[in-house]
Coordinates of C-alpha atoms in Angstrom, one line a residue:
M1 CA 0.0 0.0 -0.1
R2 CA 1.2 3.5 -0.7
T3 CA -0.3 7.1 -0.5
E4 CA 1.3 10.5 -0.8
L5 CA 1.7 12.5 2.3
L6 CA 1.8 16.1 1.3
A7 CA 3.3 18.2 4.0
F8 CA 4.0 21.9 4.1
V9 CA 5.1 24.3 6.7
V10 CA 3.5 27.7 7.5
C11 CA 6.5 29.7 8.9
I12 CA 5.5 32.8 10.6
S13 CA 8.0 35.2 12.0
L14 CA 7.4 37.0 15.2
Q15 CA 10.5 39.1 15.1
T16 CA 9.4 40.9 11.8
P17 CA 6.1 42.0 10.6
G18 CA 4.5 39.8 7.8
Q19 CA 4.2 36.1 6.9
S20 CA 6.3 33.8 5.0
F21 CA 5.0 30.3 3.5
Q22 CA 7.4 27.5 2.8
L23 CA 6.4 24.2 0.8
L24 CA 8.0 21.2 1.8
P25 CA 6.7 18.1 0.1
V26 CA 7.5 14.9 1.7
D27 CA 6.8 11.5 0.1
V28 CA 5.9 8.8 2.6
T29 CA 5.3 5.2 2.0
T30 CA 2.5 4.8 4.5
N31 CA -1.3 5.0 4.3
R32 CA -3.6 7.3 6.4
L33 CA -1.3 9.0 8.9
S34 CA -2.7 11.6 11.5
L35 CA 0.3 13.9 12.9
R36 CA 0.1 14.4 16.7
A37 CA 3.5 16.1 17.4
I38 CA 6.7 16.9 15.9
E39 CA 10.4 17.6 17.5
L40 CA 13.1 19.1 15.2
V41 CA 16.2 17.2 15.1
P42 CA 19.6 19.0 14.6
G43 CA 20.3 18.9 11.1
G44 CA 16.8 19.8 9.7
D45 CA 15.1 16.3 10.1
Y46 CA 11.8 15.9 12.3
I47 CA 10.9 13.3 14.6
C48 CA 7.0 12.9 14.0
V49 CA 4.6 10.8 15.9
G50 CA 0.8 10.0 15.7
G51 CA -1.5 7.3 14.4
Y52 CA -1.7 5.3 11.2
R53 CA -4.5 3.3 9.6
Q54 CA -4.1 0.7 7.0
S55 CA -7.9 1.5 5.8
F56 CA -10.7 3.5 6.7
S57 CA -12.0 0.7 8.9
D58 CA -8.7 0.0 10.6
L59 CA -8.1 0.9 14.3
E60 CA -5.1 3.2 14.6
H61 CA -1.7 1.9 15.2
G62 CA 0.7 4.3 16.9
F63 CA 3.9 5.5 14.8
M64 CA 6.9 7.3 15.1
A65 CA 9.1 8.2 12.2
R66 CA 12.1 10.6 11.4
V67 CA 11.4 12.5 8.5
S68 CA 14.2 14.2 6.1
P69 CA 12.6 17.1 4.2
S70 CA 16.1 17.4 2.3
L71 CA 15.9 13.9 1.1
G72 CA 12.1 14.0 0.5
S73 CA 11.4 10.9 2.3
I74 CA 11.3 9.0 5.8
V75 CA 14.6 7.9 7.3
W76 CA 13.1 5.5 9.7
A77 CA 9.5 4.5 10.9
R78 CA 8.3 2.4 13.7
I79 CA 4.7 1.1 13.9
F80 CA 3.1 -0.1 17.1
E81 CA 0.2 -2.5 17.9
T82 CA -3.4 -2.1 16.7
G83 CA -5.5 0.2 18.7
T84 CA -2.6 2.5 19.9
V85 CA -1.7 6.1 19.2
L86 CA 1.2 8.2 20.1
W87 CA 0.3 11.9 21.2
S88 CA 3.7 13.7 22.1
V89 CA 7.6 13.4 21.7
S90 CA 10.2 15.2 23.4
K91 CA 14.1 15.3 23.5
T92 CA 16.0 14.4 26.5
A93 CA 19.3 16.2 27.7
N94 CA 21.4 13.3 26.5
G95 CA 20.1 13.4 22.9
E96 CA 17.3 10.5 23.2
Y97 CA 13.6 11.1 23.0
V98 CA 10.6 10.1 24.8
A99 CA 7.1 9.8 23.7
S100 CA 3.6 9.2 25.3
G101 CA 0.4 7.7 24.1
Q102 CA -2.4 5.3 24.8
V103 CA -3.6 1.8 24.1
I104 CA -6.9 3.5 23.0
G105 CA -9.7 2.9 25.6
N106 CA -7.4 1.2 28.1
H107 CA -4.4 2.9 29.5
G108 CA -1.4 5.2 28.7
F109 CA 2.1 4.4 28.1
V110 CA 5.6 6.1 27.8
I111 CA 8.4 5.0 25.4
R112 CA 12.0 6.0 25.5
F113 CA 14.1 5.6 22.1
N114 CA 17.3 6.7 20.5
P115 CA 17.7 8.7 17.5
G116 CA 17.9 5.7 15.3
G117 CA 14.6 4.6 16.4
G118 CA 15.6 1.7 18.7
V119 CA 13.2 1.3 21.6
L120 CA 15.0 1.7 24.9
W121 CA 12.1 1.1 27.1
R122 CA 8.2 1.1 27.4
T123 CA 6.3 1.5 30.6
D124 CA 2.5 1.2 30.5
L125 CA 0.4 2.9 33.1
F126 CA -2.9 1.7 34.9
G127 CA -6.3 1.5 33.4
G128 CA -8.3 4.6 32.5
T129 CA -5.4 6.7 31.8
D130 CA -4.4 8.6 28.6
L131 CA -1.0 10.3 28.5
R132 CA -1.0 13.3 26.0
C133 CA 2.4 14.8 26.9
V134 CA 5.9 13.9 28.1
A135 CA 9.1 15.7 29.1
E136 CA 12.2 15.3 31.1
S137 CA 12.6 17.3 34.1
S138 CA 15.9 18.7 35.4
D139 CA 16.5 16.0 37.6
G140 CA 16.5 13.4 34.9
N141 CA 13.0 11.9 35.6
I142 CA 10.3 11.6 32.9
W143 CA 6.9 13.5 33.4
A144 CA 3.9 12.6 31.6
G145 CA 0.5 14.3 31.6
G146 CA -3.0 13.6 30.4
T147 CA -6.2 12.5 31.9
I148 CA -7.8 9.9 34.1
G149 CA -11.3 11.6 33.7
K150 CA -9.5 14.7 35.3
E151 CA -6.1 16.3 34.9
L152 CA -3.3 13.5 35.5
L153 CA 0.5 13.8 36.1
A154 CA 2.7 10.7 36.2
C155 CA 6.5 10.6 36.8
F156 CA 8.8 7.8 35.8
G157 CA 12.7 7.2 36.5
S158 CA 15.1 7.8 33.6
A159 CA 15.2 3.9 33.2
G160 CA 11.5 3.7 33.0
A161 CA 10.5 2.8 36.6
F162 CA 7.0 4.1 37.7
L163 CA 7.4 6.7 40.7
W164 CA 4.2 8.5 41.3
A165 CA 0.8 9.5 39.7
K166 CA -1.5 12.3 41.1
S167 CA -4.4 14.6 40.0
P168 CA -3.7 18.1 40.8
P169 CA -6.5 20.5 41.9
T170 CA -8.3 21.6 38.8
G171 CA -11.1 24.2 37.7
V172 CA -12.8 23.5 34.6
S173 CA -9.6 21.9 32.8
S174 CA -9.6 18.0 32.7
L175 CA -6.6 17.4 30.4
T176 CA -2.8 18.1 30.6
T177 CA -1.6 18.5 27.1
H178 CA 1.9 19.9 27.5
L179 CA 4.9 19.9 29.8
I180 CA 7.9 22.4 29.6
P181 CA 10.7 21.9 32.3
N182 CA 11.6 25.3 34.0
G183 CA 14.5 24.8 36.4
A184 CA 13.3 23.2 39.5
E185 CA 9.8 23.3 38.2
M186 CA 7.7 22.0 35.4
L187 CA 5.1 24.0 33.6
V188 CA 1.9 22.3 32.8
F189 CA -0.3 23.4 30.0
G190 CA -3.8 22.5 28.8
P191 CA -7.1 23.6 27.2
E192 CA -9.5 25.3 29.8
T193 CA -12.9 26.2 28.9
Y194 CA -13.7 30.1 29.0
I195 CA -17.1 30.3 30.9
P196 CA -18.5 33.4 29.1
N197 CA -18.0 31.7 25.6
A198 CA -18.1 27.8 26.0
L199 CA -16.5 27.4 22.7
D200 CA -13.3 28.9 23.9
Q201 CA -10.6 26.7 25.2
Q202 CA -7.9 29.1 26.2
A203 CA -4.7 27.9 27.7
S204 CA -4.5 27.0 31.4
V205 CA -0.7 27.3 32.6
R206 CA 0.0 25.6 36.0
R207 CA 3.5 25.6 37.8
F208 CA 4.7 22.5 39.8
D209 CA 7.7 21.7 41.9
L210 CA 9.5 18.4 40.9
S211 CA 7.4 16.4 43.5
G212 CA 4.3 17.2 41.5
N213 CA 2.9 20.0 44.1
E214 CA 1.0 22.8 42.3
L215 CA 2.6 26.4 42.9
S216 CA 0.3 28.6 40.6
H217 CA -2.6 28.5 38.0
T218 CA -3.4 31.1 35.5
V219 CA -5.4 31.2 32.3
V220 CA -4.4 33.1 29.2
G221 CA -5.8 34.4 26.0
N222 CA -6.4 37.6 24.1
N223 CA -10.2 37.5 24.2
S224 CA -10.3 38.3 20.5
G225 CA -13.9 37.8 19.8
A226 CA -13.5 34.4 18.2
A227 CA -13.5 31.3 20.1
E228 CA -9.9 30.6 20.7
I229 CA -8.8 27.0 21.0
F230 CA -5.3 26.2 22.6
Y231 CA -3.2 23.4 20.7
D232 CA 0.3 23.7 21.4
V233 CA 3.1 25.7 23.1
A234 CA 7.0 25.9 22.6
R235 CA 9.6 27.9 24.6
L236 CA 11.6 30.2 22.6
S237 CA 15.3 31.1 22.7
G238 CA 14.9 34.4 24.6
G239 CA 12.7 32.5 27.4
E240 CA 9.3 33.7 26.1
Y241 CA 6.6 31.0 25.1
A242 CA 4.7 30.9 21.9
L243 CA 1.3 29.4 21.7
A244 CA -0.7 28.1 18.8
L245 CA -4.2 28.8 18.6
Q246 CA -7.1 28.0 16.4
Y247 CA -9.8 30.9 16.0
V248 CA -13.2 30.1 15.1
Y249 CA -15.7 32.8 14.4
P250 CA -19.2 31.6 15.3
V251 CA -21.5 34.6 14.4
V252 CA -21.8 36.7 11.4
P253 CA -20.4 38.6 9.6
F254 CA -17.4 35.9 9.8
A255 CA -19.3 32.9 10.7
G256 CA -17.4 29.8 9.4
R257 CA -14.0 32.0 9.3
Q258 CA -11.2 30.0 10.7
E259 CA -7.6 31.2 11.5
I260 CA -4.5 29.8 13.0
G261 CA -1.9 31.8 14.9
I262 CA 0.4 32.5 17.5
I263 CA 0.4 34.6 20.8
K264 CA 3.5 35.1 22.9
L265 CA 4.1 34.9 27.0
D266 CA 7.0 36.3 28.4
A267 CA 9.4 34.4 30.6
G268 CA 7.0 35.2 33.6
L269 CA 4.0 33.7 31.8
A270 CA 2.3 37.0 31.2
Y271 CA 0.6 37.9 28.0
L272 CA 2.7 40.0 25.5
P273 CA 0.9 42.1 22.7
V274 CA 2.5 40.3 20.0
E275 CA 0.1 38.3 17.6
T276 CA 0.5 36.7 14.3
R277 CA -2.3 35.1 12.4
A278 CA -2.9 33.3 9.0
Y279 CA -6.4 33.3 7.6
I280 CA -7.5 29.9 6.5
V281 CA -10.5 29.6 4.0
P282 CA -13.3 27.0 5.2
S283 CA -12.6 24.9 2.2
R284 CA -8.9 24.1 3.3
S285 CA -10.0 23.0 6.8
L286 CA -6.7 23.2 8.4
V287 CA -7.1 22.5 12.1
S288 CA -5.1 21.4 15.0
P289 CA -1.9 23.7 14.7
R290 CA 1.5 22.2 16.2
I291 CA 4.6 24.5 16.9
A292 CA 8.2 23.5 16.1
T293 CA 10.8 26.1 16.5
D294 CA 14.5 26.6 15.4
P295 CA 16.9 29.6 15.2
S296 CA 15.3 30.5 11.8
G297 CA 11.6 30.8 12.9
I298 CA 8.6 29.3 14.4
Y299 CA 6.7 26.7 12.4
L300 CA 3.3 25.7 12.4
F301 CA 2.1 22.0 11.3
C302 CA -1.6 21.7 10.7
T303 CA -3.7 18.6 9.7
Q304 CA -5.8 19.3 6.6
N305 CA -9.0 17.4 6.9
S306 CA -10.1 15.5 3.6
G307 CA -12.3 12.7 5.1
V308 CA -13.6 10.9 7.9
D309 CA -10.4 10.4 9.6
G310 CA -8.2 13.4 8.3
G311 CA -6.0 13.5 5.2
A312 CA -2.6 15.1 4.2
I313 CA -0.3 16.9 6.7
A314 CA -0.2 20.5 6.1

C-alpha cells in the first residue's frame, strides 16, 4: 500500500512583520497518517509521532518516524500494535527521545528511544489513563501528563520505573496536554473552557515543583471575539513562550471563518501584545496547529481534513 503524504510548513516570524510560507513536500510510503506532534532534530530532520491506519475501517496503530525534508522521504519509521496512538514526543538532555500515548480505551504508556528509532524501554500505566504529553525534568525523571477523567500527572525514572501519579487541583480543565521543564519546576499546559464563551478553550498554565505540588494556576488568552482553541506551546530562545491557537468565528459576518495563529507570553508567563495570524479559508479545513521552532523561525504544522479520519498533513 502506498499513498502520498503532502506536507508543508507555514512559517510565521514573530520578530518581523508579515508572514512567509514554505512548501516542503514529503513522500512517505505509509497510508492514512494523523500527525500528533513534531520534534526538530539537529540537521533539519523531524521526529514525528501520531496514528496510522491501513484502511478507513482499521483501528489506529501508533507510529513514530524520522522525516528528512531535504531527502523528501522518511529515514526510519516504527509502527506499534493495533489500537494505539502516540500523542507527544520530546528530546532528553542526552539526545534521546521520549514519547507518550495510549492503548485506545485502556491505558497510557511512555516510550524512550534513541535517534535511530531503537526502543530503549516502554512503561505502561494503569487502566483508564491517557498520556497526552511527556518531558524530561531537570532531575532526569520523565514526566507525563494527560487525563484519568480529570487532569493527571505521572512521573517515571530515567530507566522507566514508575514513581508516582496524581491528579492536581483543577477548575474546569480536565486534560494536561503539554509539559515544559523550567529549572526546578515543571510548567503544565492544557485547554481550559472560558465560561462566557463555552466554545473557547484557552490555555491553562500551571507551575509545579518536581514532587508534583502545584505552585500557581493562570488562564491566558487575548479574548479576540473569536473562540480561541489552544493546541500547542513552545519555549523560544529568549525565554518567552509561543502558543498555537485556532480561532473560530461563530457569528456573522465572519461565521465559519477560521484562522490559525500564535500569541506570546514572556518568561514570567504574562501575555505579550504580539500576535500573528494566518487566515484559512473554510474549504482548506486546516486544524490542530502544532508548533516547532529553530533559530530561523517558528513553524506551524496543521492537519488538513479531507475525509472521515483526516488526510494530508499541512
